[in-house]
mmCIF file of C-alpha atoms (C1' of nucleotides) in Angstrom:
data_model
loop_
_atom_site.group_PDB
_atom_site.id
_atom_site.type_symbol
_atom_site.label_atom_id
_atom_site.label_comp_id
_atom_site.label_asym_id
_atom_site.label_seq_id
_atom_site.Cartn_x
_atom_site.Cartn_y
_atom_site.Cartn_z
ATOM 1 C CA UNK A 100 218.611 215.950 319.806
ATOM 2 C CA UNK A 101 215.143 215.772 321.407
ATOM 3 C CA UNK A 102 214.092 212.348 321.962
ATOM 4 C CA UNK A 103 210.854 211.567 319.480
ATOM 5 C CA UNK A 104 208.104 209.646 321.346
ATOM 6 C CA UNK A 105 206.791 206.937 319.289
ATOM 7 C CA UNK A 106 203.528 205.822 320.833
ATOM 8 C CA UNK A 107 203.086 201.749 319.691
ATOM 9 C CA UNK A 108 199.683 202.129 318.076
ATOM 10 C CA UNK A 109 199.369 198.778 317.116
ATOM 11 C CA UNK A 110 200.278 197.332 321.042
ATOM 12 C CA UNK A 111 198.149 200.097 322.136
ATOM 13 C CA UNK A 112 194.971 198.152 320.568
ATOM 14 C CA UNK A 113 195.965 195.114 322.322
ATOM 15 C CA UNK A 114 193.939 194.221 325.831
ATOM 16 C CA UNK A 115 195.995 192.299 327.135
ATOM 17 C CA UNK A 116 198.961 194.450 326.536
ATOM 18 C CA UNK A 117 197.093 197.308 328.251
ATOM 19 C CA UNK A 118 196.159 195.215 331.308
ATOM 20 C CA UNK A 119 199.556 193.942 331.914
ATOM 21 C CA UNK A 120 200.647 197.959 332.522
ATOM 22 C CA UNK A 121 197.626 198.472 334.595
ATOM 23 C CA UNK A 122 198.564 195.562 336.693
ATOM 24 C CA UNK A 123 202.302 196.562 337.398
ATOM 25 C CA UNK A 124 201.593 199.931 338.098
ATOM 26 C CA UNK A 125 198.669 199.080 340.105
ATOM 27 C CA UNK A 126 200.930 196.651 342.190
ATOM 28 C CA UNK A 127 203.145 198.951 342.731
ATOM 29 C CA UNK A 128 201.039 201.434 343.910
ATOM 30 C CA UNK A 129 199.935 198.844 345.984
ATOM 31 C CA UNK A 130 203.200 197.772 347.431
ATOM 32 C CA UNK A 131 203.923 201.464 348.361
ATOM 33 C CA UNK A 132 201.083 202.013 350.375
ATOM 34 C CA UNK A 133 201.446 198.896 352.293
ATOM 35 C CA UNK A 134 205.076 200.323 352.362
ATOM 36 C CA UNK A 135 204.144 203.585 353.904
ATOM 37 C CA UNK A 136 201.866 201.762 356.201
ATOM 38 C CA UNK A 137 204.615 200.015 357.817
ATOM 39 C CA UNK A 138 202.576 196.841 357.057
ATOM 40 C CA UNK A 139 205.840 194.597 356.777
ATOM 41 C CA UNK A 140 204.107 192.447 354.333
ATOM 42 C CA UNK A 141 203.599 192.441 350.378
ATOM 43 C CA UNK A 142 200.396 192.706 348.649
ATOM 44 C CA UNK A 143 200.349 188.599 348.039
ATOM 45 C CA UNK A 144 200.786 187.939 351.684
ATOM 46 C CA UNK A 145 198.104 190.646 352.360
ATOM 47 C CA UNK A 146 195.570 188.153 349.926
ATOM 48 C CA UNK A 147 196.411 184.981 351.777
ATOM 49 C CA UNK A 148 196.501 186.934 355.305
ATOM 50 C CA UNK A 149 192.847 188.051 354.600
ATOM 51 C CA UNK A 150 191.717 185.101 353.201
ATOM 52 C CA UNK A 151 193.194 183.001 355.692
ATOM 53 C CA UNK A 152 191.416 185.483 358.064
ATOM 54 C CA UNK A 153 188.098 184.966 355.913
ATOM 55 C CA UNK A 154 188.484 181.026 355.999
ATOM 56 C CA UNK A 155 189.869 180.179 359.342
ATOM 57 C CA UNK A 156 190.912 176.684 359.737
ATOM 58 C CA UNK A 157 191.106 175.990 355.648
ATOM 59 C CA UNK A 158 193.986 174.094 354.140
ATOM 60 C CA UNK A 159 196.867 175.534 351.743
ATOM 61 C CA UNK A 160 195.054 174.039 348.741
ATOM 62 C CA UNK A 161 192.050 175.770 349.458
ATOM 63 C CA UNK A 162 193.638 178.858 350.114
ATOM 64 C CA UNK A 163 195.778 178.102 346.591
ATOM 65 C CA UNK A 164 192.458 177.828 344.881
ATOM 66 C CA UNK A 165 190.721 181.154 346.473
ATOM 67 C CA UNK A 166 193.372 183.357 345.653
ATOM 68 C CA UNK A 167 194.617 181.666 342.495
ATOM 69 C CA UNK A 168 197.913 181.255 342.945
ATOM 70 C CA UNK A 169 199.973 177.522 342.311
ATOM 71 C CA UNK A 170 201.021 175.471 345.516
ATOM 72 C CA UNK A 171 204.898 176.315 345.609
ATOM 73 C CA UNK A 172 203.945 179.782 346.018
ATOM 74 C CA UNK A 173 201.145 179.742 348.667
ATOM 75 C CA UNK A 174 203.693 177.330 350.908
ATOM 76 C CA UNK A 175 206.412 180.016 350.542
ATOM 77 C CA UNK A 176 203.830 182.782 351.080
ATOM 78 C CA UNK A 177 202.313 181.115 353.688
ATOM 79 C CA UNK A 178 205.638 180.400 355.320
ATOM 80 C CA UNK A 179 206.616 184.022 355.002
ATOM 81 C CA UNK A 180 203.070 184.502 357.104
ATOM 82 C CA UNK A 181 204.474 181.405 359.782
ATOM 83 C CA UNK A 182 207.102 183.611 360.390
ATOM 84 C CA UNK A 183 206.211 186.651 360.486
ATOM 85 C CA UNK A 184 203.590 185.171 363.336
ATOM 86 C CA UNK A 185 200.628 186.337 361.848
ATOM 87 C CA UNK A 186 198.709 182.711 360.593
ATOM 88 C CA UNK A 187 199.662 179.572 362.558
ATOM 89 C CA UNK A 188 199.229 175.948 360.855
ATOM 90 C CA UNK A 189 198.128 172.888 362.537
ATOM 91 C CA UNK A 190 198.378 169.053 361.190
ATOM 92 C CA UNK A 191 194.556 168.573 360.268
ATOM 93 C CA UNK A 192 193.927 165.279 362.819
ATOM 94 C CA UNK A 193 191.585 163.460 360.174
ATOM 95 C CA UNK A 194 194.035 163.764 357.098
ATOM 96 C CA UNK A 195 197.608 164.134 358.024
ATOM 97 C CA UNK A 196 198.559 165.455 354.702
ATOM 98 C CA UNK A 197 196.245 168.745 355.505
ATOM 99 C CA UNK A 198 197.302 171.532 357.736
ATOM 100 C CA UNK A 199 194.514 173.417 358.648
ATOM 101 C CA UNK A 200 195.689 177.509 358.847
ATOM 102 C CA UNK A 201 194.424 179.616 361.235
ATOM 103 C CA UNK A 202 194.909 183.733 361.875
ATOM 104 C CA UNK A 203 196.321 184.766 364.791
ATOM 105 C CA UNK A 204 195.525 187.885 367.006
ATOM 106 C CA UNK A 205 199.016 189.551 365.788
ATOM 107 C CA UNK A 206 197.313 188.806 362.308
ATOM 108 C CA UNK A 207 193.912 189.855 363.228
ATOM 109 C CA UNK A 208 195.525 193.333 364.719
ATOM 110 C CA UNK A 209 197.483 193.540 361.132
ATOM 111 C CA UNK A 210 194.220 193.468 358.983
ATOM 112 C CA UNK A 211 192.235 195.871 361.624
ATOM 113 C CA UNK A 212 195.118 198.147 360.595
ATOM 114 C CA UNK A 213 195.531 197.797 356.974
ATOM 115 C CA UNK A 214 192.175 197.686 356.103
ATOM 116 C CA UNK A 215 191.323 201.119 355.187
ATOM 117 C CA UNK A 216 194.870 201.067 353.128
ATOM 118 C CA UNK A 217 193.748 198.022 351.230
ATOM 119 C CA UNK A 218 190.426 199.840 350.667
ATOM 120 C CA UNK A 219 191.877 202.816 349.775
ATOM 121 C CA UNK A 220 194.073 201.892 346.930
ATOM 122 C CA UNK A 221 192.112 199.332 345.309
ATOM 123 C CA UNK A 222 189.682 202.538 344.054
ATOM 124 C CA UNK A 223 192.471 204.099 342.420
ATOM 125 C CA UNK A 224 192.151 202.359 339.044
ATOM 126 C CA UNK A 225 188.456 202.586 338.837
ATOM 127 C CA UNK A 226 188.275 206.411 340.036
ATOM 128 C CA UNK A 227 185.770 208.103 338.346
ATOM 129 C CA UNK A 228 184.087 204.818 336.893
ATOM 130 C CA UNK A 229 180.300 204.629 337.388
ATOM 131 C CA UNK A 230 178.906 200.969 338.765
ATOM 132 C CA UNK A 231 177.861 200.090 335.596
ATOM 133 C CA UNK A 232 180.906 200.953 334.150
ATOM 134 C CA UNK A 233 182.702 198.627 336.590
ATOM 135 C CA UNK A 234 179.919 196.023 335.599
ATOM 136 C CA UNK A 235 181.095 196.231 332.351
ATOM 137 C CA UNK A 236 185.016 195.341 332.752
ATOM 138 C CA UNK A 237 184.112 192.941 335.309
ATOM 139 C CA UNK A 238 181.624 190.890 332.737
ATOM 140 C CA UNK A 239 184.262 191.349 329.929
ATOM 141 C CA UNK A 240 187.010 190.542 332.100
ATOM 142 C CA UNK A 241 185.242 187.344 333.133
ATOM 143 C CA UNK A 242 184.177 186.846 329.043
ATOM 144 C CA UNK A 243 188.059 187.012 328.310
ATOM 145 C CA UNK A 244 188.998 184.346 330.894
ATOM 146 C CA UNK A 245 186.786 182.182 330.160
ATOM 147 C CA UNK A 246 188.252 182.032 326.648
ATOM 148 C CA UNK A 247 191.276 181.546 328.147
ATOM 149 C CA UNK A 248 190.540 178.540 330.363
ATOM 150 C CA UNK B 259 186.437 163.858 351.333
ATOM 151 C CA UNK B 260 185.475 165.656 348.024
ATOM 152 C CA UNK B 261 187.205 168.870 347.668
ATOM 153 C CA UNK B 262 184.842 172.017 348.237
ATOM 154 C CA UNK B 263 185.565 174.907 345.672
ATOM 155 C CA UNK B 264 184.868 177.926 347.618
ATOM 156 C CA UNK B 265 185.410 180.695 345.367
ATOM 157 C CA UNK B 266 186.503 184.197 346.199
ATOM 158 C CA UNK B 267 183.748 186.256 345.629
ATOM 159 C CA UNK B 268 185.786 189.262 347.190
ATOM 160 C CA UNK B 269 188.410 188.778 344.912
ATOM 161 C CA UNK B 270 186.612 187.852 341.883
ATOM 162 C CA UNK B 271 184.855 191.676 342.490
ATOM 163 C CA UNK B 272 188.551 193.247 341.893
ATOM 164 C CA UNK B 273 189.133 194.023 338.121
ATOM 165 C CA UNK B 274 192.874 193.832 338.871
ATOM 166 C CA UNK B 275 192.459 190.739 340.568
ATOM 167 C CA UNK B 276 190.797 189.097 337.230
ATOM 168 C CA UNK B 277 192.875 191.139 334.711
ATOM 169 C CA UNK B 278 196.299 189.438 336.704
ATOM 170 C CA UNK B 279 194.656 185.636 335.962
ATOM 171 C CA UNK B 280 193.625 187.027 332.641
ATOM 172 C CA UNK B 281 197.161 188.166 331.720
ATOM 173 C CA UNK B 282 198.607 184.833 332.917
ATOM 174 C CA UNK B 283 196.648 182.481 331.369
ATOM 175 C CA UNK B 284 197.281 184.446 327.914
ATOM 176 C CA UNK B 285 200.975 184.420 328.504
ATOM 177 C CA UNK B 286 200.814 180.928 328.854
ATOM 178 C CA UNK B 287 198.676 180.394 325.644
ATOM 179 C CA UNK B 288 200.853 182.443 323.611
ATOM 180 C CA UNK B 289 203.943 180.767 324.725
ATOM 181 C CA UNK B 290 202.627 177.191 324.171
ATOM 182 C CA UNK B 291 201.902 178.792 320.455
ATOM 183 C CA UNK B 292 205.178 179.640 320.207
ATOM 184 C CA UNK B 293 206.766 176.639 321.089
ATOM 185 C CA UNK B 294 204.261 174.670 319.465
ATOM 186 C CA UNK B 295 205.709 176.297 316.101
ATOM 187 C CA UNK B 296 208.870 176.085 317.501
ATOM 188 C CA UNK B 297 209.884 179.760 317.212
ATOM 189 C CA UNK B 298 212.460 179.308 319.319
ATOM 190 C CA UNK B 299 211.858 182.346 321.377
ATOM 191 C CA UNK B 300 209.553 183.825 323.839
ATOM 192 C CA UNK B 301 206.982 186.207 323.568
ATOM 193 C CA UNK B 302 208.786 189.316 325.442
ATOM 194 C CA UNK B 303 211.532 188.332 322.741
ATOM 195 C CA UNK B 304 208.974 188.783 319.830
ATOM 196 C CA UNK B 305 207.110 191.970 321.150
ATOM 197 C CA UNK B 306 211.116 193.423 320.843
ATOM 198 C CA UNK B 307 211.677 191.697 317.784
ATOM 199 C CA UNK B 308 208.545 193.255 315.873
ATOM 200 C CA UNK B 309 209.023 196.372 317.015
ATOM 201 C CA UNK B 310 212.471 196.262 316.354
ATOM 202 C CA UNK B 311 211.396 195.472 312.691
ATOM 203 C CA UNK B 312 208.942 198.186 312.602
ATOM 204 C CA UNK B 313 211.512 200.604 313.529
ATOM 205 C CA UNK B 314 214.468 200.025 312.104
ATOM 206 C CA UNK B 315 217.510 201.876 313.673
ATOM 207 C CA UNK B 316 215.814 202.467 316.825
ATOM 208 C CA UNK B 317 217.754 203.000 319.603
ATOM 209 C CA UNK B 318 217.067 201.019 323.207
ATOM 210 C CA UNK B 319 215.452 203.906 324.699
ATOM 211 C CA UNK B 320 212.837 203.972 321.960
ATOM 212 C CA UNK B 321 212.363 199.894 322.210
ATOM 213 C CA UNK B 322 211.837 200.542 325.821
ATOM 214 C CA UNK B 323 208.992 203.310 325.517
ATOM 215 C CA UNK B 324 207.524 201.382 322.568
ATOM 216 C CA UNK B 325 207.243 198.567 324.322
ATOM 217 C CA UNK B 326 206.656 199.656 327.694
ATOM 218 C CA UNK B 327 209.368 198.491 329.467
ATOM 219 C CA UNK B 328 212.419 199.024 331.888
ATOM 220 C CA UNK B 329 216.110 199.422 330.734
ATOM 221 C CA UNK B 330 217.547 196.452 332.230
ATOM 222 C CA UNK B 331 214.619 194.168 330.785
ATOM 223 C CA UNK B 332 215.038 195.855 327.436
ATOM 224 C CA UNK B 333 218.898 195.252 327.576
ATOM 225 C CA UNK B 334 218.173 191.675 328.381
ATOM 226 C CA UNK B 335 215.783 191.015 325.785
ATOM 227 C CA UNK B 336 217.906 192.381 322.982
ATOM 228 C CA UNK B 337 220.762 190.677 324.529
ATOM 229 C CA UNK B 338 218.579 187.466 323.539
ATOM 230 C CA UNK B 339 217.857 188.119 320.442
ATOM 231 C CA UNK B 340 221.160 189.416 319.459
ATOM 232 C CA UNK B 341 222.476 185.696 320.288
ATOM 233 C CA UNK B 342 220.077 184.139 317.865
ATOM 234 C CA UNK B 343 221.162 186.457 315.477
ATOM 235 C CA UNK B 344 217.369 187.840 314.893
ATOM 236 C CA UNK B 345 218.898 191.376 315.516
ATOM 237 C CA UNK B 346 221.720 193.643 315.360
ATOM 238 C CA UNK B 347 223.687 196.275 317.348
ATOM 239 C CA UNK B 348 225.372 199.140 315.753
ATOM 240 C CA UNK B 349 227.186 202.125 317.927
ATOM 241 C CA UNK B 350 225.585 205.507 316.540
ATOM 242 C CA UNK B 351 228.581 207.592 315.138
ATOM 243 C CA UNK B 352 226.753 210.561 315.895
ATOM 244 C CA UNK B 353 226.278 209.701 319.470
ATOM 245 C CA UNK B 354 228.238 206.659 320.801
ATOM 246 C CA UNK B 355 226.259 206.032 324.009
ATOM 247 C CA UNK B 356 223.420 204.909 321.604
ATOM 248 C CA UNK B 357 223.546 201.935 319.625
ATOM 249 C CA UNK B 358 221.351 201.368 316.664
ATOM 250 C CA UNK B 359 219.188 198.171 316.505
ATOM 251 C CA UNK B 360 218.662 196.114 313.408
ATOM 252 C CA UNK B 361 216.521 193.591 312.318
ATOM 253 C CA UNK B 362 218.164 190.629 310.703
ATOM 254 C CA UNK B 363 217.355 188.984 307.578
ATOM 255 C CA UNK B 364 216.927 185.771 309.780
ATOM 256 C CA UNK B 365 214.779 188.056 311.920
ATOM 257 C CA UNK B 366 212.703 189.228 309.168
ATOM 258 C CA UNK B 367 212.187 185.320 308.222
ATOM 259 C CA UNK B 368 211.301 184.332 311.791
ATOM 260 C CA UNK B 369 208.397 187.416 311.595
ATOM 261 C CA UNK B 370 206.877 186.270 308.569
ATOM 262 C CA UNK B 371 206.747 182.999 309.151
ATOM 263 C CA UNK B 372 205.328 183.505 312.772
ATOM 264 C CA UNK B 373 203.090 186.285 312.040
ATOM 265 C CA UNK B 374 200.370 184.197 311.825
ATOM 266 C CA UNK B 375 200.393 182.356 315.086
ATOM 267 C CA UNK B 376 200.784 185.906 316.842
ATOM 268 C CA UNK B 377 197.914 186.898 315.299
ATOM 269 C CA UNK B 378 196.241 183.726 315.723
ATOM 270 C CA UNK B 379 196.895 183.818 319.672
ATOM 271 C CA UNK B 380 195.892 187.362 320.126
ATOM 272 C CA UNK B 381 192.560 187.212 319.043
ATOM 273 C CA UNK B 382 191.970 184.318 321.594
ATOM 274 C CA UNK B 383 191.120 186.236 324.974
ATOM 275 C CA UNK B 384 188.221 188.196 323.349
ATOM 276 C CA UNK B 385 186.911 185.662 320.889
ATOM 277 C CA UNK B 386 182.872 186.656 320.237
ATOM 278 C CA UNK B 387 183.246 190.076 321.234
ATOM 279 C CA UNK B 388 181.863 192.630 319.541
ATOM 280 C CA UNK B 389 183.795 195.429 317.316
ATOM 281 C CA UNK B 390 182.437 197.870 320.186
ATOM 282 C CA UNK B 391 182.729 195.832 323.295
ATOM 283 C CA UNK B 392 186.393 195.659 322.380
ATOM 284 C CA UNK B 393 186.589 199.603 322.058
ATOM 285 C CA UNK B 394 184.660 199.771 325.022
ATOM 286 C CA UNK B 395 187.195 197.095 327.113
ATOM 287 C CA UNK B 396 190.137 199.372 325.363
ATOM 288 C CA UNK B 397 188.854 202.995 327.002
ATOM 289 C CA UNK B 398 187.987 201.458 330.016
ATOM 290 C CA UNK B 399 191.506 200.024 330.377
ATOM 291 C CA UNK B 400 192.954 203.640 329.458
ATOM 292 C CA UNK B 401 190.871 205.147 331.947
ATOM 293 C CA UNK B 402 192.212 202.612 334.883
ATOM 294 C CA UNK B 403 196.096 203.198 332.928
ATOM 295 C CA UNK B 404 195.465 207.470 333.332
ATOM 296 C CA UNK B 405 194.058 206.649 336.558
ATOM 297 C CA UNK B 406 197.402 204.778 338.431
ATOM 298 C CA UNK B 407 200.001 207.031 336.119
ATOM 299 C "C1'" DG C 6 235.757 226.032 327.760
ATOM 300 C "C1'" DA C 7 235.109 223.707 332.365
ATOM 301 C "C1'" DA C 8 231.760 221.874 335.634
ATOM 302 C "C1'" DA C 9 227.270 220.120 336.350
ATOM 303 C "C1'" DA C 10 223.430 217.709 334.821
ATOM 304 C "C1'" DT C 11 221.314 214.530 331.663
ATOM 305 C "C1'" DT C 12 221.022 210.605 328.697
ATOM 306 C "C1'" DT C 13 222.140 205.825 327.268
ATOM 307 C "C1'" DG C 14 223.061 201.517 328.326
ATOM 308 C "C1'" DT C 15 224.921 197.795 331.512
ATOM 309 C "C1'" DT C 16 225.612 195.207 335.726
ATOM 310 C "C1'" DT C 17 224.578 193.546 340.262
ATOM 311 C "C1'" DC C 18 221.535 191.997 343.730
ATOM 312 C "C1'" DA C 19 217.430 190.506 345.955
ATOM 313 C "C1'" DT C 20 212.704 188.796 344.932
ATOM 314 C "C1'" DT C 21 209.402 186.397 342.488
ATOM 315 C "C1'" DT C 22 207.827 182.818 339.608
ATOM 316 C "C1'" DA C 23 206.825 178.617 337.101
ATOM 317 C "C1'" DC C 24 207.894 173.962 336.433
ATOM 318 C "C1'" DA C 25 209.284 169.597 337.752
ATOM 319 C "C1'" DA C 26 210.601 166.277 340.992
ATOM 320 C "C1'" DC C 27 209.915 164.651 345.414
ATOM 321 C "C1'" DT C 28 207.867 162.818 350.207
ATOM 322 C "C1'" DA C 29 204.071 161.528 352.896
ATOM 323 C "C1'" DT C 30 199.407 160.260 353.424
ATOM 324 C "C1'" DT C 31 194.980 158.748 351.983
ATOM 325 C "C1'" DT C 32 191.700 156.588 348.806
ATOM 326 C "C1'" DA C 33 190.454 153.308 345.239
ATOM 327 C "C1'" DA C 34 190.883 148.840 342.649
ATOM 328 C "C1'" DG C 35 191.491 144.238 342.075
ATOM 329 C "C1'" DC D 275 194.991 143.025 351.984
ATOM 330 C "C1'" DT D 276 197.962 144.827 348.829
ATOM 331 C "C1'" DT D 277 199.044 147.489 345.075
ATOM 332 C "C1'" DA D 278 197.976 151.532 342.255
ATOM 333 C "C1'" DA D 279 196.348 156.095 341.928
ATOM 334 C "C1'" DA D 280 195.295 160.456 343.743
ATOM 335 C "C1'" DT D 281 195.965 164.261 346.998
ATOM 336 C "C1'" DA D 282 198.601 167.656 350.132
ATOM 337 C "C1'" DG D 283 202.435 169.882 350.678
ATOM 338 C "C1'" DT D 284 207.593 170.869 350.068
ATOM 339 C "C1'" DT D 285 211.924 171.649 347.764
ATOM 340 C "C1'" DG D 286 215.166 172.679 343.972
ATOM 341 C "C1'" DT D 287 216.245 175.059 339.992
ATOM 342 C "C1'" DA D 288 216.278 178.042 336.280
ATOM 343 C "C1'" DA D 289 214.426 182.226 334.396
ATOM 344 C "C1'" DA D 290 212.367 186.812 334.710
ATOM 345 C "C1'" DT D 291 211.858 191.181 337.124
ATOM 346 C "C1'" DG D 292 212.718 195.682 339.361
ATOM 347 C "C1'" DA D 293 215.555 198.738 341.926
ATOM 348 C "C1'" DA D 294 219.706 200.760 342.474
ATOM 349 C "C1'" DA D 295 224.325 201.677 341.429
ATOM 350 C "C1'" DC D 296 227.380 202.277 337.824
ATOM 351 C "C1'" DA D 297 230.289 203.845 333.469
ATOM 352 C "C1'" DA D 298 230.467 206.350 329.324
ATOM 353 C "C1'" DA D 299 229.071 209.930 326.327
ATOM 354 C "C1'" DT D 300 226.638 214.097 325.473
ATOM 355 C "C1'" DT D 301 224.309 218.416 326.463
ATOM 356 C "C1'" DT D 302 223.580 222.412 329.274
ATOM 357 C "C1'" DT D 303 224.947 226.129 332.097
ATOM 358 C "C1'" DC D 304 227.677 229.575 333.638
#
DNA sequence: GAAAATTTGTTTCATTTACAACTATTTAAG
DNA sequence: CTTAAATAGTTGTAAATGAAACAAATTTTC
């Protein structure tokens, strides 16, 4: 028997429930590229990589903050970064809690590459939108998580 | 030294970027609801549980489409609610790879009584919008879905 | 009617994540 | 100055997730 496709109206009407499929498939349209890249990173380390790159010097909280993630994960991504040699951290000599993070050339080399990748698949889910369009989601977006917060 | 908040402009430019915090924050929300009425069970668990309800007899598959997702998460999840005893599993005697999934009368209590903190919940993230600024968020979001599928 | 392909559902494994507890250091209060 | 509170970062743990491999049943194809 053919299988009946019963579209979920009701979810369908349901923002949030929309977003969370555009956000998995976008990641994982995301992670493929980088993938086919050969980057040898994922698209969180990618986030903390650039704005490591963007913030040289910064400490893990501030790089927590800027990309919004909690602190557990930006040590572990961060350590996944250590290793893979492409930020460095230093003890911060005027407040031994702090490391200060820094990009290194290997890291610097990375981004040159990836760039146009990163640039390239963050269009896909706005293809075809006009600026004001994208103006649009962006203010609602922002409307919606401030209700949130 | 006071902490400087140095936001991510970048970032905060990327709809995905905002509709990830978005759909975080509201997950959170909506569990603390739950728990808060002590449902007992978590939201993924009551997205399969209404539709579940709605469809009576369904098979996985069709929980899976309705709901939008995987196999393995969709066995999981009605794995759950099985062992509360909010659902059933019956083989299909006209094809016995599909089983046939029930709502219980315990189920069907555990709906009504938390219908209203679902709905209450859901209409959080886009309190004060408009009837139209919520169609327009919708077919924006289907454009960006039809765009990445 | 037998072999191949498809469908349904489960299991396993590696990753990711959130939450809480923890250490170390610095700042603030009395 | 000494204790209390706050901050920076790490670690442990339990749960969720996705991909892939798998078994069982059914449908399709020849």
């Amino acid at each position: 028997m053919k299988q009946i496709f019963r579209p979920a109206e009701k979810l369908n009407r349901l923002p949030v429930f929309l977003m969370e499929q555009v956000v998995k498939q976008y990641r994982q349209e995301a992670q493929k590229a980088l993938k086919a890249a050969q980057a040898g990173i994922s698209v969180d380390q990618w986030i903390v990589l650039k704005q490591v790159s963007e913030n040289n010097g910064c400490s893990q909280v501030e790089i927590a903050q800027s990309t919004v993630k909690d602190a557990p994960t930006t040590t572990r991504t961060i350590d996944q970064l250590v290793n893979k040699e492409l930020i460095e951290k230093q003890l911060d000599p005027n407040d031994r809690r702090k490391y200060m993070v820094f990009v290194t050339d290997k890291g610097l080399q990375l981004i040159e590459r990836l760039l146009p990748v990163v640039q390239s698949y963050r269009k896909l889910p706005v293809k075809g939108f006009l600026k004001e369009e994208q103006d649009t989601l962006l203010q609602l977006l922002n409307r919606m998580l401030n209700n949130l917060k």
